[in-house]
XYZ file of C-alpha atoms in Angstrom:
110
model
C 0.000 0.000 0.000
C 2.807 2.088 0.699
C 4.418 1.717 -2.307
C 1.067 2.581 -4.231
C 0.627 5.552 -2.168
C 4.145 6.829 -3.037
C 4.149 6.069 -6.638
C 0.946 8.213 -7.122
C 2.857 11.457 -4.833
C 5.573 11.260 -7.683
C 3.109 11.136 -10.539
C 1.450 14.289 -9.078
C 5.129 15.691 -8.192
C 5.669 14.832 -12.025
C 2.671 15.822 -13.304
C 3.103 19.467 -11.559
C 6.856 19.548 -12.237
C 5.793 19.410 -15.806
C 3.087 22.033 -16.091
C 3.614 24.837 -18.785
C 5.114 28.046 -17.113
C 3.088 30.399 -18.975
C -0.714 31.412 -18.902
C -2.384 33.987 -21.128
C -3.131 36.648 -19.265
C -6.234 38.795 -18.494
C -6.977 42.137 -20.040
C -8.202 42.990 -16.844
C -5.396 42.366 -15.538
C -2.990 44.197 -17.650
C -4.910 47.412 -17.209
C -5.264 47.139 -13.715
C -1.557 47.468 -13.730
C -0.853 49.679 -16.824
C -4.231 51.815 -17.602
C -3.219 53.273 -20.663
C -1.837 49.860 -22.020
C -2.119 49.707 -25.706
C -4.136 45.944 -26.434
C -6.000 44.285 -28.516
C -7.672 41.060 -27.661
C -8.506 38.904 -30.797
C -11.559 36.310 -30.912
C -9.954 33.555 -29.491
C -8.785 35.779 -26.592
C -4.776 36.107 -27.025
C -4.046 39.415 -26.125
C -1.216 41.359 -27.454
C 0.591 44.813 -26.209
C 1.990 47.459 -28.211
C 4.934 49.429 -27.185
C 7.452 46.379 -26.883
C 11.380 47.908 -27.371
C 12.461 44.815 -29.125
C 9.551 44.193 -30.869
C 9.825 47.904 -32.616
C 13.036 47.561 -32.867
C 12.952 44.068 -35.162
C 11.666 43.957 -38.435
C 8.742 41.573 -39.191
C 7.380 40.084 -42.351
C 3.482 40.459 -42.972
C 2.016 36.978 -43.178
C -1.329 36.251 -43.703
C -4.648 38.316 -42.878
C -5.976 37.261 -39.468
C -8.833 39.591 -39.490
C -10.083 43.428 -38.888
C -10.453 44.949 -35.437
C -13.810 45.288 -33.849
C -15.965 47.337 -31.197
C -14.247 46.635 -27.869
C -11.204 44.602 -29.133
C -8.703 47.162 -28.628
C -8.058 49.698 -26.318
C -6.636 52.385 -28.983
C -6.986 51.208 -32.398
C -10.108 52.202 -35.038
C -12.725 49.997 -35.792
C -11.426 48.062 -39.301
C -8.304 48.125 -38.592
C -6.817 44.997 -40.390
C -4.680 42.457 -38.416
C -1.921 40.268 -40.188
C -0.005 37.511 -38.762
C 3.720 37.615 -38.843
C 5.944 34.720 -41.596
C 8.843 34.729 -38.338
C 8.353 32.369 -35.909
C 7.310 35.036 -32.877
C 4.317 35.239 -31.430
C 3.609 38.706 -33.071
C 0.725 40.632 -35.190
C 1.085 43.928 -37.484
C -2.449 45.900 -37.164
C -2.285 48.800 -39.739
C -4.617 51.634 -40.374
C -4.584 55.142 -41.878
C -1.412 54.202 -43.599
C -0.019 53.561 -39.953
C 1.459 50.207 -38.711
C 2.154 48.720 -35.218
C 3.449 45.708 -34.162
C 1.958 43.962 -31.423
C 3.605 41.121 -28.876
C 1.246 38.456 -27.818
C 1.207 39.066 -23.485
C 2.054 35.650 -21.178
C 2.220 35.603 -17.980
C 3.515 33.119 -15.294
């Protein structure tokens, strides 16, 4: 019984040991901390922030059109604005609008 009984505490020690480090956070809780934050929350919930150093610092490729922004998706971008994926593996959108363009890193938290 013993045995049994310590097998299944390292399967949960395993198990927990294991876990991915990262959640997605909340909007909520982004602009709790930072009230001016610039977001945008797509459909399937990833948010991304704008205003990243390295991410305006690297240059991106515009992949494929992910969609246009929406009434209460973002906290300072225009309705229509159109949202592209990036071809570099980084977890990254472009969102450009009156001949603007900002790049946008997708937010994880711990």
């Amino acid at each position: 019984m013993k045995q049994y009984l310590k097998l299944i505490i390292c399967c949960i020690f395993l198990i927990t040991a294991c876990s991915n480090d990262y959640e997605e956070v909340s909007r909520k809780a982004i602009l709790k901390n930072s009230p001016d934050a610039d977001l945008i929350e797509l459909e399937d919930g990833t948010i991304y922030s704008h205003g990243i150093d390295w991410v305006e610092e690297r240059e991106f490729t515009k992949g494929e059109k992910l969609g246009v922004v929406k009434e209460g998706m973002a906290t300072k971008l225009p309705n229509g604005a159109i949202i592209y994926n990036v071809k570099e593996s980084y977890p990254v959108i472009i969102v450009e609008y009156e001949d603007k363009m900002k790049k946008y890193l997708m937010n994880q938290g711990e």
